[in-house]
Amino acid sequence: MPTAAATSDAPRRRRFAATGRVRSGCLTCKARKKKCDERYTADGNRCQTCARLSLVCERVPLRRVVPKKKPRDASRSPSPSTSPSSSPLPSSDPDAGQQETQQDEGEVETSVLTSIPAQTRANNNNGFIALFSLENASPERILLKYYVERLASLCSILQEGSNEFRNVLLPMAIDDSSLLYALFAYASKHLHTSDPAPFSISPLARLKFESEAARGLSEAIRLNNVSESTIACALICSTAEVVSGDTTRWFVHLQGAGHLINQRGGPDRLRQTSDGLFLLRNFAYHDILAALSTGGRPRISGIYWVEDGPISADCLMGVAHELLGHISDICILIADASDNDYCYEADLIHRGESLAQKLKTQPLNLRTTLSSTELGILLHHAEAFRFAGLLHLYRFLSQFSPTAYALRVSECVEGIITHVSQVPLSFHCEVGLVFPLFMAGIAGVDDVTKTYIRNRLNNIFSWTRFEHITRVTELLELLWATGRTDWETMVRDLEWKVSLA
């Protein structure tokens, strides 16, 4: 027999593993194979680890005790509800308890997404659907809800009907996490403008969303795996910078979206799907207005975003598709004059007059199911764009003959104000009037017109909280204070790239 000393020196068997695993920790830490500290926040929603990492903290749901059912007559055939696989009675298998424990610790996804159909869970493994099914309000869920319920509607000038910023971008985000993070970053930048803000997103969390979106973009480019959702991600990154009031980075993202479209196969490839057509319209709208405000040329020329036949109302262009095509040609004319010093003045005037005639006589070929009221307002929006494009062209031509075009510029200002005044205040279409209002404001208008333009821009900002409208207003105020109209020179002096979208 061993002695007492030998017995005390023998190693003792440990009941628990040395890794420190606990059965009462949260499912999120278990899924990450990390030890849960089990120190929950004041509201009890998250452990300290999940709170520090901004993760959704999930715990094992409470189980309902099901009373035992009386066994049925053995002579009866078993029904589906009494089959062995669905019986609530405990199994007689001695390993059943061990198997149940392993299931509790390992199958985290099943316990977290119990309310989601199995097929849906299999098709959406990036957690997108879980953001809506979980009861705890994570930052991601709040941002996605904010984008769906508020921000997406602010991006469209249509008052009624479907919103492509929801119907197109959200399904894409299910399959592309980089686009999903771009939507998070977009919503987080606009969320703080709400008064009062329903939720506070830390700068670190916002940086995380932006970094993940950028990482997904770079990875898609590196692997030559550019998809429609990759293009959408670049466009959302650009728009997020625009509405936050940035005057540089938004243009870089927009140029990147143009590169991605070409890498994807160009407009012809995107036109094969309805989602691709939406992305083309989105890019074309911002690309043309960016070329106008920067003095460059559009990345892609022509009216490549429309098909033959009547044109449907769009959430960005309204019914002004073909008018924007002519404005694109005007930008190319001005860029040609800047790039080629040898251009003859007579040739430039001839090209300009030809473009002016096309823009003035362009009919609006419509196909829409909108109400007559909204369609009438969209027509005023399109006419304001027509006069704004003509004003930009006449200002360029006036350098060759100031007297000949002074009256035409005044007529364009009058036309813009007339049509803008027909758009009701805080109507969704009003958000698309920044470009016409700015063009009217740079034409040396009187104090009454200045006050009207200032009040109208302030009203758009008051209900959209898009900060680029503040930059546009600041630029106009500088021009008015100094009595200048050479806004292109002032923008270069400020080293700004102002978005007029």
Short mmCIF file of C-alpha atoms in Angstrom, two decimals:
data_model
loop_
_atom_site.label_atom_id
_atom_site.label_comp_id
_atom_site.label_asym_id
_atom_site.label_seq_id
_atom_site.Cartn_x
_atom_site.Cartn_y
_atom_site.Cartn_z
CA MET A 1 0.00 0.00 0.00
CA PRO A 2 1.32 3.52 -0.75
CA THR A 3 2.23 5.72 2.14
CA ALA A 4 0.28 8.84 3.13
CA ALA A 5 3.03 11.12 1.76
CA ALA A 6 3.01 9.36 -1.58
CA THR A 7 -0.74 9.71 -1.74
CA SER A 8 -0.62 13.47 -1.11
CA ASP A 9 2.02 13.95 -3.81
CA ALA A 10 -0.08 12.23 -6.50
CA PRO A 11 -1.50 14.65 -9.12
CA ARG A 12 -5.12 15.49 -8.62
CA ARG A 13 -7.59 15.20 -11.47
CA ARG A 14 -9.06 18.53 -12.50
CA ARG A 15 -12.78 18.69 -13.01
CA PHE A 16 -12.56 21.48 -15.60
CA ALA A 17 -10.22 21.93 -18.53
CA ALA A 18 -7.25 24.25 -18.13
CA THR A 19 -8.53 26.55 -20.85
CA GLY A 20 -11.01 28.12 -18.46
CA ARG A 21 -14.08 27.39 -20.55
CA VAL A 22 -17.37 28.14 -18.87
CA ARG A 23 -20.83 27.02 -19.84
CA SER A 24 -22.58 30.23 -18.81
CA GLY A 25 -20.68 32.57 -21.15
CA CYS A 26 -22.24 34.34 -24.13
CA LEU A 27 -22.58 32.59 -27.48
CA THR A 28 -20.61 35.28 -29.29
CA CYS A 29 -17.48 34.61 -27.23
CA LYS A 30 -17.98 30.87 -27.68
CA ALA A 31 -18.22 31.29 -31.43
CA ARG A 32 -14.99 33.32 -31.36
CA LYS A 33 -13.42 30.62 -29.10
CA LYS A 34 -12.64 33.24 -26.48
CA LYS A 35 -13.29 33.17 -22.77
CA CYS A 36 -16.32 35.27 -21.84
CA ASP A 37 -15.74 37.57 -18.85
CA GLU A 38 -19.46 37.32 -17.92
CA ARG A 39 -19.33 40.92 -16.72
CA TYR A 40 -22.33 42.47 -18.41
CA THR A 41 -22.97 46.17 -19.05
CA ALA A 42 -25.40 48.22 -16.99
CA ASP A 43 -28.27 47.51 -19.37
CA GLY A 44 -27.43 43.79 -19.29
CA ASN A 45 -27.34 43.53 -23.08
CA ARG A 46 -23.64 42.78 -23.66
CA CYS A 47 -20.62 41.40 -21.86
CA GLN A 48 -17.64 43.66 -21.47
CA THR A 49 -15.72 41.91 -24.27
CA CYS A 50 -18.55 42.28 -26.81
CA ALA A 51 -19.16 45.88 -25.72
CA ARG A 52 -15.49 46.72 -26.21
CA LEU A 53 -15.41 45.16 -29.68
CA SER A 54 -18.87 46.51 -30.71
CA LEU A 55 -20.18 42.97 -31.27
CA VAL A 56 -23.70 41.57 -30.92
CA CYS A 57 -23.67 39.70 -27.59
CA GLU A 58 -25.88 36.63 -27.80
CA ARG A 59 -26.71 34.29 -24.96
CA VAL A 60 -28.43 30.95 -24.79
CA PRO A 61 -32.18 31.62 -24.84
CA LEU A 62 -34.27 30.46 -21.91
CA ARG A 63 -35.81 27.06 -22.41
CA ARG A 64 -39.44 26.27 -21.93
CA VAL A 65 -40.23 23.21 -19.80
CA VAL A 66 -42.50 20.94 -21.82
CA PRO A 67 -44.65 18.56 -19.76
CA LYS A 68 -44.44 14.90 -20.62
CA LYS A 69 -47.18 13.56 -22.81
CA LYS A 70 -48.97 10.34 -22.03
CA PRO A 71 -47.90 7.53 -24.36
CA ARG A 72 -50.46 6.68 -26.97
CA ASP A 73 -51.80 3.28 -27.74
CA ALA A 74 -49.05 1.25 -29.42
CA SER A 75 -51.56 -0.13 -31.88
CA ARG A 76 -52.00 3.29 -33.44
CA SER A 77 -49.60 4.37 -36.11
CA PRO A 78 -47.27 7.13 -34.95
CA SER A 79 -48.07 10.58 -36.23
CA PRO A 80 -45.41 13.10 -37.23
CA SER A 81 -45.82 14.92 -33.92
CA THR A 82 -45.10 11.71 -31.93
CA SER A 83 -42.24 10.42 -34.05
CA PRO A 84 -39.02 9.65 -32.18
CA SER A 85 -37.16 12.50 -33.89
CA SER A 86 -39.58 15.12 -32.57
CA SER A 87 -40.49 13.60 -29.19
CA PRO A 88 -40.00 15.94 -26.21
CA LEU A 89 -39.12 13.04 -23.93
CA PRO A 90 -35.48 12.61 -22.96
CA SER A 91 -33.55 9.99 -24.89
CA SER A 92 -32.58 6.74 -23.25
CA ASP A 93 -29.20 6.92 -24.96
CA PRO A 94 -26.53 7.32 -22.26
CA ASP A 95 -24.60 9.72 -24.53
CA ALA A 96 -27.60 11.95 -25.11
CA GLY A 97 -26.63 14.38 -22.35
CA GLN A 98 -23.14 14.78 -23.73
CA GLN A 99 -24.48 15.32 -27.25
CA GLU A 100 -26.89 17.96 -25.99
CA THR A 101 -24.07 19.82 -24.25
CA GLN A 102 -21.95 19.76 -27.39
CA GLN A 103 -24.85 21.12 -29.39
CA ASP A 104 -25.37 23.97 -26.93
CA GLU A 105 -21.71 24.98 -27.13
CA GLY A 106 -21.05 24.40 -30.82
CA GLU A 107 -24.12 25.20 -32.90
CA VAL A 108 -24.21 28.91 -32.17
CA GLU A 109 -25.66 29.93 -35.52
CA THR A 110 -28.73 27.73 -35.02
CA SER A 111 -29.51 29.16 -31.59
CA VAL A 112 -28.95 32.75 -32.73
CA LEU A 113 -30.99 32.58 -35.93
CA THR A 114 -33.82 30.31 -34.79
CA SER A 115 -36.45 32.62 -36.27
CA ILE A 116 -34.87 32.55 -39.76
CA PRO A 117 -35.79 29.78 -42.22
CA ALA A 118 -33.04 27.25 -42.82
CA GLN A 119 -32.81 28.00 -46.53
CA THR A 120 -32.49 31.73 -45.85
CA ARG A 121 -29.72 31.10 -43.32
CA ALA A 122 -27.88 28.94 -45.81
CA ASN A 123 -28.03 31.65 -48.50
CA ASN A 124 -27.07 34.54 -46.22
CA ASN A 125 -24.10 33.48 -44.18
CA ASN A 126 -22.71 36.97 -43.62
CA GLY A 127 -25.19 37.87 -40.88
CA PHE A 128 -27.22 40.42 -42.85
CA ILE A 129 -30.60 38.90 -42.01
CA ALA A 130 -29.56 38.42 -38.38
CA LEU A 131 -29.37 42.19 -37.98
CA PHE A 132 -33.14 42.32 -38.24
CA SER A 133 -33.94 39.16 -36.31
CA LEU A 134 -31.93 39.82 -33.17
CA GLU A 135 -33.67 41.51 -30.29
CA ASN A 136 -30.62 43.37 -28.98
CA ALA A 137 -30.10 46.70 -30.75
CA SER A 138 -26.53 46.53 -32.04
CA PRO A 139 -24.99 49.57 -33.77
CA GLU A 140 -25.13 47.74 -37.10
CA ARG A 141 -28.82 47.03 -36.76
CA ILE A 142 -29.59 50.61 -35.78
CA LEU A 143 -27.62 51.98 -38.73
CA LEU A 144 -29.28 49.64 -41.19
CA LYS A 145 -32.69 50.52 -39.84
CA TYR A 146 -31.82 54.21 -40.12
CA TYR A 147 -30.73 53.78 -43.73
CA VAL A 148 -33.87 51.85 -44.68
CA GLU A 149 -36.38 54.08 -42.92
CA ARG A 150 -34.89 57.54 -43.45
CA LEU A 151 -31.68 57.93 -45.43
CA ALA A 152 -32.70 55.93 -48.50
CA SER A 153 -35.81 58.06 -48.98
CA LEU A 154 -33.74 61.27 -48.79
CA CYS A 155 -31.59 60.05 -51.69
CA SER A 156 -34.55 59.89 -54.10
CA ILE A 157 -36.41 62.79 -55.69
CA LEU A 158 -39.48 60.60 -56.23
CA GLN A 159 -42.28 61.09 -53.76
CA GLU A 160 -44.11 57.87 -54.56
CA GLY A 161 -43.34 54.42 -55.91
CA SER A 162 -40.39 52.13 -55.29
CA ASN A 163 -37.06 53.37 -53.99
CA GLU A 164 -34.09 51.82 -55.78
CA PHE A 165 -31.73 52.85 -53.01
CA ARG A 166 -33.53 50.23 -50.92
CA ASN A 167 -34.75 47.74 -53.51
CA VAL A 168 -31.43 47.45 -55.37
CA LEU A 169 -28.67 48.16 -52.86
CA LEU A 170 -29.95 46.12 -49.92
CA PRO A 171 -30.20 42.80 -51.81
CA MET A 172 -26.69 43.42 -53.13
CA ALA A 173 -25.45 43.96 -49.58
CA ILE A 174 -26.68 40.49 -48.61
CA ASP A 175 -23.98 38.94 -50.80
CA ASP A 176 -21.27 41.60 -50.46
CA SER A 177 -20.15 42.55 -46.97
CA SER A 178 -18.05 45.46 -48.25
CA LEU A 179 -21.21 47.13 -49.60
CA LEU A 180 -22.94 46.43 -46.29
CA TYR A 181 -20.12 48.16 -44.41
CA ALA A 182 -20.30 51.06 -46.87
CA LEU A 183 -24.00 51.47 -46.02
CA PHE A 184 -23.09 51.38 -42.31
CA ALA A 185 -20.49 54.11 -42.85
CA TYR A 186 -22.94 56.19 -44.91
CA ALA A 187 -25.65 55.94 -42.26
CA SER A 188 -23.22 56.66 -39.40
CA LYS A 189 -22.06 59.88 -41.09
CA HIS A 190 -25.60 61.12 -41.52
CA LEU A 191 -26.99 59.81 -38.22
CA HIS A 192 -25.29 62.45 -36.09
CA THR A 193 -27.11 65.21 -38.01
CA SER A 194 -30.47 64.10 -36.61
CA ASP A 195 -31.79 66.33 -33.87
CA PRO A 196 -31.78 64.70 -31.42
CA ALA A 197 -29.58 61.85 -32.61
CA PRO A 198 -31.29 58.52 -31.76
CA PHE A 199 -27.97 56.77 -31.25
CA SER A 200 -24.30 57.70 -30.99
CA ILE A 201 -21.72 55.95 -33.17
CA SER A 202 -18.16 56.24 -31.95
CA PRO A 203 -15.45 57.48 -34.35
CA LEU A 204 -13.69 54.14 -33.91
CA ALA A 205 -16.76 52.20 -35.05
CA ARG A 206 -17.20 54.52 -38.03
CA LEU A 207 -13.55 54.04 -38.96
CA LYS A 208 -14.05 50.29 -38.76
CA PHE A 209 -16.97 50.45 -41.23
CA GLU A 210 -15.00 52.61 -43.65
CA SER A 211 -11.93 50.37 -43.39
CA GLU A 212 -13.93 47.20 -44.06
CA ALA A 213 -15.58 48.79 -47.11
CA ALA A 214 -12.20 49.94 -48.44
CA ARG A 215 -10.68 46.52 -47.77
CA GLY A 216 -13.45 44.81 -49.74
CA LEU A 217 -12.99 47.20 -52.65
CA SER A 218 -9.24 46.71 -52.81
CA GLU A 219 -9.61 42.94 -52.55
CA ALA A 220 -12.11 42.83 -55.42
CA ILE A 221 -9.77 44.91 -57.59
CA ARG A 222 -6.73 42.81 -56.64
CA LEU A 223 -8.49 39.56 -57.51
CA ASN A 224 -10.04 41.06 -60.65
CA ASN A 225 -13.44 40.15 -59.23
CA VAL A 226 -15.33 43.41 -59.76
CA SER A 227 -19.09 42.96 -59.58
CA GLU A 228 -22.10 45.26 -59.61
CA SER A 229 -22.01 45.38 -55.83
CA THR A 230 -18.36 46.52 -55.99
CA ILE A 231 -19.40 49.47 -58.17
CA ALA A 232 -22.28 50.19 -55.80
CA CYS A 233 -19.84 50.21 -52.87
CA ALA A 234 -17.65 52.84 -54.56
CA LEU A 235 -20.70 55.00 -55.36
CA ILE A 236 -21.97 54.79 -51.79
CA CYS A 237 -18.52 55.74 -50.46
CA SER A 238 -18.58 58.80 -52.73
CA THR A 239 -22.11 59.79 -51.72
CA ALA A 240 -21.27 59.38 -48.04
CA GLU A 241 -18.42 61.86 -48.42
CA VAL A 242 -20.66 64.27 -50.35
CA VAL A 243 -23.40 64.45 -47.73
CA SER A 244 -20.80 64.85 -44.97
CA GLY A 245 -19.59 68.07 -46.63
CA ASP A 246 -16.26 66.79 -47.97
CA THR A 247 -14.72 68.80 -50.83
CA THR A 248 -12.04 66.36 -52.05
CA ARG A 249 -12.42 62.66 -51.23
CA TRP A 250 -15.86 62.25 -52.81
CA PHE A 251 -14.39 63.00 -56.23
CA VAL A 252 -11.69 60.33 -55.80
CA HIS A 253 -14.32 57.70 -54.98
CA LEU A 254 -16.40 58.78 -57.98
CA GLN A 255 -13.41 58.44 -60.31
CA GLY A 256 -12.81 55.01 -58.81
CA ALA A 257 -16.38 54.01 -59.62
CA GLY A 258 -15.74 55.00 -63.25
CA HIS A 259 -12.65 52.77 -63.33
CA LEU A 260 -14.67 49.88 -61.90
CA ILE A 261 -17.39 50.28 -64.53
CA ASN A 262 -14.79 49.99 -67.27
CA GLN A 263 -13.16 47.04 -65.53
CA ARG A 264 -16.54 45.35 -65.28
CA GLY A 265 -16.99 45.59 -69.05
CA GLY A 266 -18.30 49.11 -69.57
CA PRO A 267 -21.87 50.41 -69.84
CA ASP A 268 -22.93 47.69 -72.28
CA ARG A 269 -22.26 45.02 -69.66
CA LEU A 270 -24.17 46.83 -66.92
CA ARG A 271 -27.14 47.55 -69.18
CA GLN A 272 -27.91 43.84 -69.31
CA THR A 273 -29.52 43.94 -65.85
CA SER A 274 -31.94 46.31 -64.17
CA ASP A 275 -29.57 46.68 -61.21
CA GLY A 276 -26.76 47.59 -63.58
CA LEU A 277 -28.93 50.23 -65.26
CA PHE A 278 -29.62 51.81 -61.88
CA LEU A 279 -25.90 51.95 -61.15
CA LEU A 280 -25.26 53.54 -64.55
CA ARG A 281 -27.87 56.23 -63.91
CA ASN A 282 -26.43 56.85 -60.47
CA PHE A 283 -22.90 57.20 -61.80
CA ALA A 284 -23.89 59.27 -64.86
CA TYR A 285 -25.80 61.81 -62.76
CA HIS A 286 -22.92 62.42 -60.36
CA ASP A 287 -20.28 62.17 -63.09
CA ILE A 288 -21.88 64.88 -65.25
CA LEU A 289 -22.42 67.32 -62.38
CA ALA A 290 -18.88 66.63 -61.14
CA ALA A 291 -17.50 67.44 -64.61
CA LEU A 292 -19.50 70.66 -64.62
CA SER A 293 -18.28 71.81 -61.20
CA THR A 294 -14.63 70.80 -61.75
CA GLY A 295 -14.28 72.02 -65.34
CA GLY A 296 -13.35 68.55 -66.56
CA ARG A 297 -14.99 66.13 -68.92
CA PRO A 298 -17.33 63.27 -67.98
CA ARG A 299 -15.68 59.92 -67.48
CA ILE A 300 -18.06 58.31 -70.01
CA SER A 301 -19.64 60.32 -72.84
CA GLY A 302 -23.04 59.94 -74.46
CA ILE A 303 -26.44 59.02 -73.06
CA TYR A 304 -25.28 55.53 -72.24
CA TRP A 305 -27.66 54.95 -69.32
CA VAL A 306 -30.92 54.91 -71.31
CA GLU A 307 -32.45 52.60 -73.87
CA ASP A 308 -34.46 53.46 -76.96
CA GLY A 309 -38.07 54.45 -76.42
CA PRO A 310 -39.89 56.33 -73.66
CA ILE A 311 -37.89 57.04 -70.50
CA SER A 312 -39.21 56.19 -67.05
CA ALA A 313 -38.92 58.57 -64.13
CA ASP A 314 -35.70 58.02 -62.19
CA CYS A 315 -35.01 58.58 -58.50
CA LEU A 316 -32.01 60.79 -59.34
CA MET A 317 -32.66 62.37 -62.75
CA GLY A 318 -36.45 62.46 -62.65
CA VAL A 319 -37.46 62.90 -66.29
CA ALA A 320 -34.38 64.96 -67.27
CA HIS A 321 -32.32 62.08 -68.72
CA GLU A 322 -31.82 63.52 -72.19
CA LEU A 323 -31.32 67.04 -70.84
CA LEU A 324 -28.43 65.77 -68.74
CA GLY A 325 -27.01 64.16 -71.88
CA HIS A 326 -26.83 67.60 -73.51
CA ILE A 327 -25.26 69.08 -70.36
CA SER A 328 -22.62 66.35 -70.65
CA ASP A 329 -21.85 67.53 -74.18
CA ILE A 330 -21.55 71.11 -72.91
CA CYS A 331 -18.96 69.97 -70.36
CA ILE A 332 -17.00 68.29 -73.15
CA LEU A 333 -17.08 71.49 -75.22
CA ILE A 334 -15.72 73.58 -72.34
CA ALA A 335 -13.04 70.97 -71.57
CA ASP A 336 -11.98 70.94 -75.23
CA ALA A 337 -11.58 74.71 -75.18
CA SER A 338 -9.42 74.48 -72.04
CA ASP A 339 -7.25 71.65 -73.35
CA ASN A 340 -6.66 73.04 -76.86
CA ASP A 341 -5.44 76.60 -77.09
CA TYR A 342 -5.53 76.40 -80.88
CA CYS A 343 -9.35 76.05 -81.02
CA TYR A 344 -10.85 78.70 -83.26
CA GLU A 345 -13.33 81.06 -81.67
CA ALA A 346 -15.77 80.69 -84.54
CA ASP A 347 -15.76 76.90 -84.21
CA LEU A 348 -16.43 77.08 -80.47
CA ILE A 349 -19.32 79.50 -80.94
CA HIS A 350 -20.77 77.31 -83.69
CA ARG A 351 -20.60 74.18 -81.52
CA GLY A 352 -22.04 76.07 -78.57
CA GLU A 353 -24.98 77.45 -80.54
CA SER A 354 -25.70 73.98 -81.91
CA LEU A 355 -25.77 72.53 -78.38
CA ALA A 356 -27.97 75.38 -77.17
CA GLN A 357 -30.50 74.68 -79.90
CA LYS A 358 -30.59 70.96 -79.06
CA LEU A 359 -31.03 71.66 -75.37
CA LYS A 360 -33.81 74.22 -75.91
CA THR A 361 -35.81 71.99 -78.27
CA GLN A 362 -35.29 68.63 -76.53
CA PRO A 363 -38.72 67.06 -75.83
CA LEU A 364 -39.31 65.04 -72.67
CA ASN A 365 -40.25 61.55 -73.89
CA LEU A 366 -42.00 60.07 -70.87
CA ARG A 367 -43.28 56.74 -69.65
CA THR A 368 -44.40 56.80 -66.05
CA THR A 369 -47.07 55.54 -63.66
CA LEU A 370 -46.67 58.51 -61.32
CA SER A 371 -49.62 60.64 -60.32
CA SER A 372 -50.33 63.71 -62.40
CA THR A 373 -49.36 65.96 -59.49
CA GLU A 374 -45.92 64.41 -58.99
CA LEU A 375 -45.31 64.21 -62.74
CA GLY A 376 -46.07 67.92 -63.08
CA ILE A 377 -43.55 68.73 -60.34
CA LEU A 378 -40.92 66.53 -61.99
CA LEU A 379 -41.47 68.41 -65.25
CA HIS A 380 -40.70 71.69 -63.44
CA HIS A 381 -37.56 70.03 -62.04
CA ALA A 382 -36.50 69.03 -65.58
CA GLU A 383 -37.18 72.51 -66.98
CA ALA A 384 -35.06 74.04 -64.20
CA PHE A 385 -32.23 71.73 -65.31
CA ARG A 386 -32.76 72.80 -68.93
CA PHE A 387 -32.35 76.50 -68.09
CA ALA A 388 -29.42 75.76 -65.75
CA GLY A 389 -27.58 73.93 -68.54
CA LEU A 390 -28.25 76.78 -70.97
CA LEU A 391 -27.02 79.31 -68.42
CA HIS A 392 -23.75 77.39 -68.00
CA LEU A 393 -23.29 77.30 -71.77
CA TYR A 394 -24.13 80.99 -72.29
CA ARG A 395 -21.69 82.04 -69.56
CA PHE A 396 -18.96 80.17 -71.40
CA LEU A 397 -19.87 81.72 -74.77
CA SER A 398 -20.14 85.21 -73.24
CA GLN A 399 -16.34 85.40 -73.00
CA PHE A 400 -16.31 85.76 -76.78
CA SER A 401 -19.24 88.20 -76.98
CA PRO A 402 -20.38 89.52 -73.57
CA THR A 403 -23.13 91.78 -74.91
CA ALA A 404 -24.71 89.14 -77.12
CA TYR A 405 -25.27 86.66 -74.27
CA ALA A 406 -26.06 88.95 -71.32
CA LEU A 407 -29.80 88.96 -72.08
CA ARG A 408 -29.86 85.19 -72.56
CA VAL A 409 -28.23 84.67 -69.17
CA SER A 410 -30.90 86.85 -67.52
CA GLU A 411 -33.66 84.87 -69.27
CA CYS A 412 -32.17 81.62 -67.95
CA VAL A 413 -32.13 82.94 -64.38
CA GLU A 414 -35.77 83.95 -64.70
CA GLY A 415 -36.65 80.53 -66.11
CA ILE A 416 -34.89 78.71 -63.25
CA ILE A 417 -36.63 80.74 -60.54
CA THR A 418 -40.01 80.34 -62.26
CA HIS A 419 -39.83 76.55 -62.38
CA VAL A 420 -38.18 76.11 -58.97
CA SER A 421 -40.99 78.13 -57.38
CA GLN A 422 -43.47 75.54 -58.68
CA VAL A 423 -41.86 72.79 -56.59
CA PRO A 424 -43.46 72.70 -53.10
CA LEU A 425 -41.26 73.20 -50.06
CA SER A 426 -39.90 69.97 -48.52
CA PHE A 427 -41.22 67.94 -51.45
CA HIS A 428 -38.79 65.13 -52.30
CA CYS A 429 -38.10 66.63 -55.71
CA GLU A 430 -36.70 69.72 -53.96
CA VAL A 431 -33.47 67.90 -53.08
CA GLY A 432 -32.64 67.80 -56.80
CA LEU A 433 -32.74 71.59 -57.19
CA VAL A 434 -29.28 72.36 -55.78
CA PHE A 435 -27.70 72.58 -59.23
CA PRO A 436 -30.30 74.96 -60.77
CA LEU A 437 -30.34 77.19 -57.67
CA PHE A 438 -26.55 77.46 -57.66
CA MET A 439 -26.41 78.31 -61.36
CA ALA A 440 -28.99 81.05 -60.86
CA GLY A 441 -27.06 82.42 -57.89
CA ILE A 442 -23.77 82.93 -59.76
CA ALA A 443 -25.30 85.09 -62.51
CA GLY A 444 -25.12 88.41 -60.66
CA VAL A 445 -28.74 88.46 -59.42
CA ASP A 446 -30.43 91.15 -57.35
CA ASP A 447 -30.92 91.04 -53.58
CA VAL A 448 -34.48 89.69 -53.79
CA THR A 449 -33.36 86.73 -55.90
CA LYS A 450 -30.38 86.15 -53.61
CA THR A 451 -32.70 85.97 -50.62
CA TYR A 452 -34.98 83.50 -52.38
CA ILE A 453 -32.06 81.25 -53.39
CA ARG A 454 -30.57 81.41 -49.89
CA ASN A 455 -33.88 80.54 -48.22
CA ARG A 456 -34.55 77.71 -50.63
CA LEU A 457 -31.14 76.13 -50.08
CA ASN A 458 -31.50 76.51 -46.32
CA ASN A 459 -34.87 74.78 -46.47
CA ILE A 460 -33.41 71.83 -48.40
CA PHE A 461 -30.67 71.49 -45.82
CA SER A 462 -33.09 71.78 -42.88
CA TRP A 463 -34.92 68.56 -43.77
CA THR A 464 -32.16 66.57 -45.52
CA ARG A 465 -29.14 67.57 -43.40
CA PHE A 466 -26.88 67.05 -46.40
CA GLU A 467 -23.74 69.02 -45.59
CA HIS A 468 -22.67 69.57 -49.21
CA ILE A 469 -25.58 72.02 -49.46
CA THR A 470 -23.83 74.05 -46.76
CA ARG A 471 -20.66 74.12 -48.89
CA VAL A 472 -22.67 75.31 -51.91
CA THR A 473 -24.31 78.05 -49.82
CA GLU A 474 -20.94 79.15 -48.41
CA LEU A 475 -19.53 79.45 -51.93
CA LEU A 476 -22.48 81.58 -53.03
CA GLU A 477 -22.15 83.81 -49.97
CA LEU A 478 -18.46 84.39 -50.78
CA LEU A 479 -19.32 85.31 -54.36
CA TRP A 480 -22.10 87.66 -53.30
CA ALA A 481 -19.96 89.31 -50.62
CA THR A 482 -17.16 90.05 -53.09
CA GLY A 483 -19.40 90.85 -56.05
CA ARG A 484 -17.77 88.16 -58.17
CA THR A 485 -19.29 85.72 -60.65
CA ASP A 486 -16.14 83.76 -61.58
CA TRP A 487 -17.04 80.86 -59.34
CA GLU A 488 -14.69 78.46 -61.16
CA THR A 489 -11.70 80.61 -60.16
CA MET A 490 -12.88 80.89 -56.56
CA VAL A 491 -13.29 77.10 -56.29
CA ARG A 492 -9.73 76.63 -57.51
CA ASP A 493 -8.47 79.23 -55.05
CA LEU A 494 -10.25 77.42 -52.22
CA GLU A 495 -8.94 74.07 -53.51
CA TRP A 496 -12.49 72.73 -53.36
CA LYS A 497 -14.33 70.24 -55.48
CA VAL A 498 -17.96 71.15 -54.88
CA SER A 499 -20.65 68.59 -55.59
CA LEU A 500 -23.80 70.08 -57.13
CA ALA A 501 -25.75 66.78 -56.98
#
